[in-house]
CSV table of C-alpha atoms and ligand atoms in Angstrom, one decimal:
chain,number,residue,atom,x,y,z
A,1,MET,CA,86.8,83.7,93.7
A,2,LYS,CA,84.0,85.4,95.5
A,3,LYS,CA,84.2,88.9,96.4
A,4,ASN,CA,84.3,88.6,100.4
A,5,GLN,CA,87.1,85.7,100.0
A,6,PHE,CA,89.3,88.2,98.6
A,7,ILE,CA,92.3,89.7,100.8
A,8,TRP,CA,94.1,92.6,99.7
A,9,LYS,CA,98.1,92.2,100.5
A,10,HIS,CA,99.7,95.3,99.0
A,11,LYS,CA,101.1,97.8,101.6
A,12,HIS,CA,101.4,100.8,99.2
A,13,LEU,CA,99.6,101.6,95.9
A,14,ILE,CA,101.8,103.0,93.6
A,15,GLY,CA,100.0,102.8,90.4
A,16,LEU,CA,97.5,100.5,88.9
A,17,ARG,CA,99.9,99.1,85.8
A,18,ASP,CA,100.6,96.2,87.8
A,19,LEU,CA,97.5,95.2,89.6
A,20,SER,CA,95.2,92.6,88.6
A,21,SER,CA,91.5,93.0,87.3
A,22,GLN,CA,90.2,91.5,90.4
A,23,GLU,CA,92.5,94.0,93.0
A,24,ILE,CA,91.0,97.0,91.0
A,25,GLU,CA,87.4,95.7,91.5
A,26,HIS,CA,88.1,94.7,95.1
A,27,ILE,CA,89.1,98.6,95.5
A,28,LEU,CA,86.1,99.5,93.9
A,29,ASP,CA,83.9,97.4,95.9
A,30,THR,CA,85.5,98.5,99.1
A,31,ALA,CA,84.5,102.0,98.4
A,32,GLU,CA,81.2,101.5,97.7
A,33,GLY,CA,81.1,100.2,101.6
A,34,PHE,CA,82.5,103.3,102.5
A,35,GLU,CA,79.9,105.6,100.5
A,36,GLU,CA,77.4,105.3,103.1
A,37,ILE,CA,79.9,106.9,105.8
A,38,SER,CA,79.4,110.1,104.0
A,39,THR,CA,75.4,110.1,104.5
A,40,ARG,CA,75.7,109.9,108.0
A,41,SER,CA,75.0,112.7,110.5
A,42,VAL,CA,78.5,112.1,112.4
A,43,LYS,CA,80.7,111.4,109.2
A,44,LYS,CA,82.9,109.4,111.1
A,45,ALA,CA,84.4,105.8,111.3
A,46,PRO,CA,86.9,104.4,113.7
A,47,THR,CA,89.0,102.2,111.1
A,48,LEU,CA,92.2,104.5,111.2
A,49,ARG,CA,92.0,105.7,114.8
A,50,GLY,CA,95.4,106.0,116.2
A,51,LYS,CA,97.0,105.9,112.6
A,52,VAL,CA,99.1,109.2,111.4
A,53,VAL,CA,98.6,110.1,107.6
A,54,VAL,CA,101.3,112.6,106.0
A,55,ASN,CA,99.8,114.5,102.7
A,56,LEU,CA,103.1,115.0,101.4
A,57,PHE,CA,102.7,117.3,98.3
A,58,PHE,CA,105.4,118.6,96.2
A,59,GLU,CA,102.9,120.0,93.5
A,60,ASP,CA,99.7,122.2,93.9
A,61,SER,CA,96.5,120.4,94.3
A,62,THR,CA,93.0,121.0,95.3
A,63,ARG,CA,90.9,117.8,94.4
A,64,THR,CA,93.4,115.3,95.5
A,65,ARG,CA,95.0,116.9,98.4
A,66,ASN,CA,91.7,118.1,100.1
A,67,SER,CA,90.2,114.7,99.4
A,68,PHE,CA,92.6,112.7,101.2
A,69,SER,CA,92.7,114.9,104.3
A,70,LEU,CA,88.9,114.8,104.2
A,71,ALA,CA,89.0,110.9,104.0
A,72,ALA,CA,91.7,110.4,106.7
A,73,ASN,CA,89.5,112.8,108.9
A,74,ARG,CA,86.3,110.6,108.4
A,75,LEU,CA,88.2,107.4,109.2
A,76,SER,CA,89.7,109.1,112.4
A,77,ALA,CA,93.3,109.2,111.6
A,78,ASP,CA,95.4,112.1,112.6
A,79,VAL,CA,96.5,114.1,109.5
A,80,ILE,CA,99.9,116.0,108.7
A,81,GLU,CA,99.8,118.6,106.0
A,82,PHE,CA,103.1,119.0,104.3
A,83,THR,CA,103.7,121.7,101.3
A,84,GLN,CA,106.8,122.0,99.9
A,85,LYS,CA,106.6,125.7,99.7
A,86,SER,CA,106.6,126.4,103.6
A,87,SER,CA,109.0,123.3,104.3
A,88,SER,CA,112.9,123.0,104.7
A,89,VAL,CA,113.0,121.6,100.9
A,90,SER,CA,113.8,125.3,100.5
A,91,LYS,CA,116.8,125.2,102.6
A,92,GLY,CA,117.9,122.0,100.5
A,93,GLU,CA,116.5,119.1,102.4
A,94,THR,CA,115.9,115.9,100.5
A,95,LEU,CA,112.6,113.9,99.7
A,96,LEU,CA,114.0,111.0,101.8
A,97,ASP,CA,115.6,113.2,104.6
A,98,THR,CA,111.8,115.0,104.8
A,99,ALA,CA,110.1,111.6,104.6
A,100,ARG,CA,112.4,110.0,107.2
A,101,ASN,CA,111.9,113.0,109.8
A,102,LEU,CA,108.1,112.8,109.2
A,103,GLU,CA,108.7,109.0,109.9
A,104,ALA,CA,110.5,109.9,113.0
A,105,MET,CA,107.4,111.5,114.5
A,106,GLY,CA,105.5,108.2,113.8
A,107,ILE,CA,103.5,108.2,110.5
A,108,ASP,CA,101.6,105.4,109.3
A,109,ILE,CA,100.6,106.4,105.8
A,110,VAL,CA,102.1,108.9,103.3
A,111,VAL,CA,100.2,110.0,100.5
A,112,ILE,CA,102.6,111.8,97.9
A,113,ARG,CA,102.3,113.9,95.0
A,114,HIS,CA,105.6,114.8,93.2
A,115,SER,CA,106.8,116.0,89.9
A,116,ALA,CA,109.6,113.3,89.4
A,117,GLY,CA,108.3,110.1,88.2
A,118,GLY,CA,109.1,107.3,90.1
A,119,ALA,CA,109.1,109.3,93.6
A,120,PRO,CA,106.6,107.3,95.2
A,121,LYS,CA,108.2,103.8,94.3
A,122,PHE,CA,111.4,105.4,95.7
A,123,LEU,CA,109.7,106.4,99.0
A,124,SER,CA,107.9,102.9,99.4
A,125,ARG,CA,111.5,100.9,99.3
A,126,ASN,CA,113.3,103.2,101.9
A,127,ILE,CA,110.7,104.2,104.5
A,128,ASN,CA,108.6,101.5,106.6
A,129,ALA,CA,105.5,103.5,106.2
A,130,CYS,CA,103.0,102.5,103.6
A,131,VAL,CA,102.9,104.9,100.3
A,132,ILE,CA,100.1,106.0,98.2
A,133,ASN,CA,100.8,107.8,95.0
A,134,ALA,CA,98.9,111.0,94.7
A,135,GLY,CA,100.2,111.5,91.3
A,136,ASP,CA,104.0,111.6,89.9
A,137,GLY,CA,105.2,113.2,87.0
A,138,TYR,CA,103.7,111.8,83.6
A,139,CYS,CA,103.3,108.5,85.3
A,140,GLU,CA,100.3,107.7,87.2
A,141,HIS,CA,97.7,109.2,89.3
A,142,PRO,CA,96.1,105.9,90.5
A,143,THR,CA,93.2,107.2,92.8
A,144,GLN,CA,91.9,109.4,89.9
A,145,GLY,CA,92.0,106.3,87.6
A,146,LEU,CA,89.9,104.7,90.2
A,147,LEU,CA,87.5,107.0,90.9
A,148,ASP,CA,87.0,107.4,87.1
A,149,ALA,CA,86.2,103.7,87.0
A,150,TYR,CA,84.1,103.8,89.9
A,151,THR,CA,82.0,106.7,88.6
A,152,ILE,CA,81.5,105.2,85.0
A,153,ARG,CA,80.9,101.7,86.9
A,154,LYS,CA,78.3,103.4,89.4
A,155,ILE,CA,76.4,105.1,86.2
A,156,LYS,CA,76.5,102.5,84.0
A,157,GLY,CA,76.5,99.1,85.8
A,158,SER,CA,79.9,98.1,84.5
A,159,LEU,CA,82.7,99.0,82.1
A,160,GLU,CA,82.3,95.7,79.9
A,161,GLY,CA,82.3,96.5,76.3
A,162,LEU,CA,82.2,100.4,76.8
A,163,LYS,CA,84.0,103.0,74.7
A,164,VAL,CA,85.8,105.6,76.3
A,165,GLY,CA,87.7,108.4,74.7
A,166,ILE,CA,90.3,110.0,76.7
A,167,VAL,CA,91.1,113.5,74.6
A,168,GLY,CA,93.5,115.9,74.8
A,169,ASP,CA,97.1,116.0,76.2
A,170,ILE,CA,97.9,112.6,76.7
A,171,ALA,CA,101.6,113.0,76.6
A,172,HIS,CA,101.7,114.8,79.7
A,173,SER,CA,99.0,113.1,82.0
A,174,ARG,CA,99.4,110.7,84.4
A,175,VAL,CA,95.7,110.6,84.7
A,176,ALA,CA,95.5,109.1,81.1
A,177,ARG,CA,97.9,106.3,82.2
A,178,SER,CA,96.0,105.5,85.1
A,179,ASN,CA,92.7,105.5,83.3
A,180,ILE,CA,94.3,103.3,80.6
A,181,TYR,CA,95.4,100.5,82.9
A,182,ALA,CA,92.2,100.8,85.1
A,183,LEU,CA,89.5,100.8,82.4
A,184,THR,CA,91.1,98.1,80.1
A,185,LYS,CA,91.7,95.8,82.9
A,186,LEU,CA,87.8,96.4,83.7
A,187,GLY,CA,86.8,95.5,80.2
A,188,ALA,CA,86.5,98.9,78.6
A,189,GLU,CA,88.0,99.8,75.0
A,190,VAL,CA,90.1,103.1,75.0
A,191,ILE,CA,90.5,105.5,72.5
A,192,LEU,CA,93.0,108.1,72.9
A,193,VAL,CA,92.3,111.5,70.7
A,194,GLY,CA,94.6,114.2,70.0
A,195,PRO,CA,96.9,115.9,68.2
A,196,PRO,CA,100.1,113.5,67.3
A,197,THR,CA,101.9,116.3,69.1
A,198,LEU,CA,100.4,115.3,72.6
A,199,MET,CA,100.3,111.6,71.9
A,200,PRO,CA,102.7,109.6,74.4
A,201,ALA,CA,105.8,108.1,73.2
A,202,LYS,CA,105.5,104.2,72.3
A,203,VAL,CA,101.7,104.7,72.2
A,204,GLU,CA,101.7,101.4,70.0
A,205,LYS,CA,102.5,99.4,73.4
A,206,LEU,CA,99.6,100.9,75.1
A,207,PRO,CA,96.2,98.6,75.2
A,208,VAL,CA,94.3,101.4,73.3
A,209,LYS,CA,93.2,102.8,69.8
A,210,VAL,CA,94.4,106.2,68.7
A,211,SER,CA,92.3,108.8,66.8
A,212,TYR,CA,93.5,112.1,65.3
A,213,SER,CA,89.8,113.4,65.1
A,214,LEU,CA,87.2,114.0,67.6
A,215,ASP,CA,84.4,114.2,65.0
A,216,ASP,CA,85.2,110.8,63.7
A,217,CYS,CA,85.1,109.1,66.8
A,218,LEU,CA,82.8,110.8,69.2
A,219,GLY,CA,79.5,109.3,67.7
A,220,GLU,CA,80.8,105.9,69.1
A,221,LEU,CA,82.0,106.9,72.7
A,222,ASP,CA,80.1,105.6,75.8
A,223,VAL,CA,82.3,108.0,77.8
A,224,ILE,CA,84.4,111.1,77.0
A,225,ASN,CA,87.1,112.1,79.7
A,226,MET,CA,88.6,115.5,78.4
A,227,LEU,CA,92.2,116.4,79.5
A,228,ARG,CA,93.9,119.8,80.5
A,229,ILE,CA,96.6,121.0,78.2
A,230,GLN,CA,99.4,120.9,80.8
A,231,PHE,CA,101.3,124.1,79.6
A,232,GLU,CA,103.3,123.8,82.9
A,233,ARG,CA,104.8,120.6,81.6
A,234,MET,CA,105.9,121.5,78.2
A,235,GLY,CA,108.9,123.1,76.6
A,236,SER,CA,107.5,124.4,73.4
A,237,ASN,CA,103.9,124.8,72.1
A,238,PRO,CA,102.5,121.5,70.7
A,239,PHE,CA,99.8,122.9,68.6
A,240,PRO,CA,100.0,126.4,66.4
A,241,SER,CA,97.4,127.8,68.6
A,242,ILE,CA,95.0,127.6,71.6
A,243,LYS,CA,92.3,128.6,69.2
A,244,GLU,CA,92.9,126.1,66.7
A,245,TYR,CA,93.4,123.4,69.4
A,246,SER,CA,89.8,124.2,70.6
A,247,HIS,CA,88.4,124.2,67.4
A,248,TYR,CA,89.7,120.5,66.3
A,249,PHE,CA,89.6,118.9,70.0
A,250,GLY,CA,87.2,121.1,72.1
A,251,LEU,CA,84.5,119.9,73.5
A,252,THR,CA,81.6,122.1,72.4
A,253,VAL,CA,77.6,122.5,72.5
A,254,GLU,CA,77.9,122.4,68.8
A,255,ARG,CA,80.4,119.0,69.0
A,256,MET,CA,78.2,117.5,71.3
A,257,LYS,CA,75.2,117.0,69.1
A,258,LYS,CA,77.2,114.3,67.6
A,259,ALA,CA,77.7,112.4,70.6
A,260,LYS,CA,75.3,109.6,72.2
A,261,PRO,CA,72.5,111.1,74.0
A,262,ASP,CA,73.7,109.5,77.2
A,263,ILE,CA,77.5,110.0,76.7
A,264,LEU,CA,78.9,110.5,80.4
A,265,VAL,CA,81.3,113.6,80.0
A,266,MET,CA,84.2,113.4,82.3
A,267,HIS,CA,87.3,115.8,83.6
A,268,PRO,CA,89.8,115.2,86.4
A,269,GLY,CA,90.2,118.9,86.8
A,270,PRO,CA,91.4,121.6,87.0
A,271,ILE,CA,89.2,122.9,84.0
A,272,ASN,CA,90.3,125.1,81.5
A,273,ARG,CA,86.9,126.7,80.6
A,274,GLY,CA,86.8,127.3,76.9
A,275,LEU,CA,89.7,125.4,75.8
A,276,GLU,CA,89.5,121.8,76.2
A,277,ILE,CA,85.7,121.9,77.1
A,278,GLU,CA,83.0,124.5,77.0
A,279,SER,CA,81.1,126.1,80.3
A,280,GLU,CA,77.7,124.8,78.9
A,281,VAL,CA,79.2,121.3,78.4
A,282,ALA,CA,81.3,121.1,81.7
A,283,ASP,CA,78.0,122.2,83.6
A,284,GLY,CA,75.6,120.2,81.3
A,285,PRO,CA,73.5,117.3,81.9
A,286,ASN,CA,75.9,114.9,80.5
A,287,SER,CA,78.6,116.1,82.8
A,288,VAL,CA,79.8,113.9,85.7
A,289,ILE,CA,82.6,115.8,86.7
A,290,LEU,CA,81.4,116.9,90.1
A,291,GLN,CA,80.3,113.1,91.0
A,292,GLN,CA,84.0,112.3,90.1
A,293,VAL,CA,85.0,114.3,93.0
A,294,ALA,CA,82.3,113.2,95.3
A,295,ASN,CA,83.6,109.8,94.7
A,296,GLY,CA,87.0,110.2,95.2
A,297,LEU,CA,86.2,110.7,98.8
A,298,ALA,CA,85.1,106.8,99.3
A,299,VAL,CA,87.8,105.4,96.9
A,300,ARG,CA,90.6,107.3,98.8
A,301,MET,CA,88.9,105.8,102.0
A,302,ALA,CA,89.0,102.4,100.6
A,303,VAL,CA,92.7,102.9,99.5
A,304,MET,CA,93.8,104.1,102.9
A,305,PHE,CA,92.0,101.3,104.6
A,306,LEU,CA,93.3,98.8,102.4
A,307,VAL,CA,97.2,99.7,102.5
A,308,ASN,CA,96.7,99.8,106.3
A,309,GLN,CA,95.3,96.2,106.2
A,310,GLY,CA,98.2,95.2,103.6
A,311,ALA,CA,101.0,96.6,106.3
A,312,ALA,CA,99.2,94.5,109.0
A,313,ILE,CA,99.5,91.5,107.1
A,314,LYS,CA,102.9,92.0,106.0
A,315,LYS,CA,104.0,92.4,109.5
B,401,LIG,N1,92.3,115.8,89.4
B,401,LIG,C1,93.5,116.4,90.3
B,401,LIG,O1,94.4,115.6,90.4
B,401,LIG,O2,93.4,117.4,90.5
B,401,LIG,P1,94.3,118.2,91.6
B,401,LIG,O3,95.6,118.7,91.1
B,401,LIG,O4,93.5,119.8,92.0
B,401,LIG,O5,94.5,117.5,92.8
């Protein structure tokens, strides 16, 4: 089917696992069209004029939250910023009551981040507004997976046949899951790299290869995506010391000598400089970390535009 014949029909974006490669390509193609808005002197389009977007964040965020806010503003939507810390959740109000009360004000799109896996799906079944997952527990972070795929496609032309290493704390990473689904559906080979204690349960069921040695596989990678160790999600230490982890899995200037000269170095942020990646590498010539952030804006504009379109079709 030609690109322009495709009609997006989903009212929600909960994850990438259940999307087809064609649907993922369609989001990326749509994002390409939205990039131009950010180059205008007046960075606005009327696409979501009259619509209300709620940023419903129950976990901290710098990139995702501000990117969704700016994306919604650029599309002329009104934006409500909800944070758990300053809300009536502290008085015992439930997620559903919170969402329903906001919905009573007339909202169209809920962007939710929550520590509980499944919270976005739950909301999508219980409210009328469109729901976009901005990260749920260890499950998915679909717009991160999309912006990572978008960044690779933009620089390399295609993901077909590329080898992408995802390194570090895979077990606790929703970014890793959404990346795995997006990248493999678009034709890349994904290699998960890290100590056995940071591999997810049932890793053999994922469409990936696994390596316990970064030095063994670094030379064959076209893209390397370094993950933060999510100490806040761990009950006990998964490795003897941070120094030892950095020694075996940190991306250092010295280790980069083994990489292809045109390898793309990615990181979803926030970075723990000196732990999973050295500053000289994070800020070096192969790094596309800030391009990922920039591309997130167009991707989130595209996602909000598409779910709004999906809602109109479902009416
Ligand atoms: N990548 C990402 O989700 O960053 P934030 O936690 O700052 O949103």
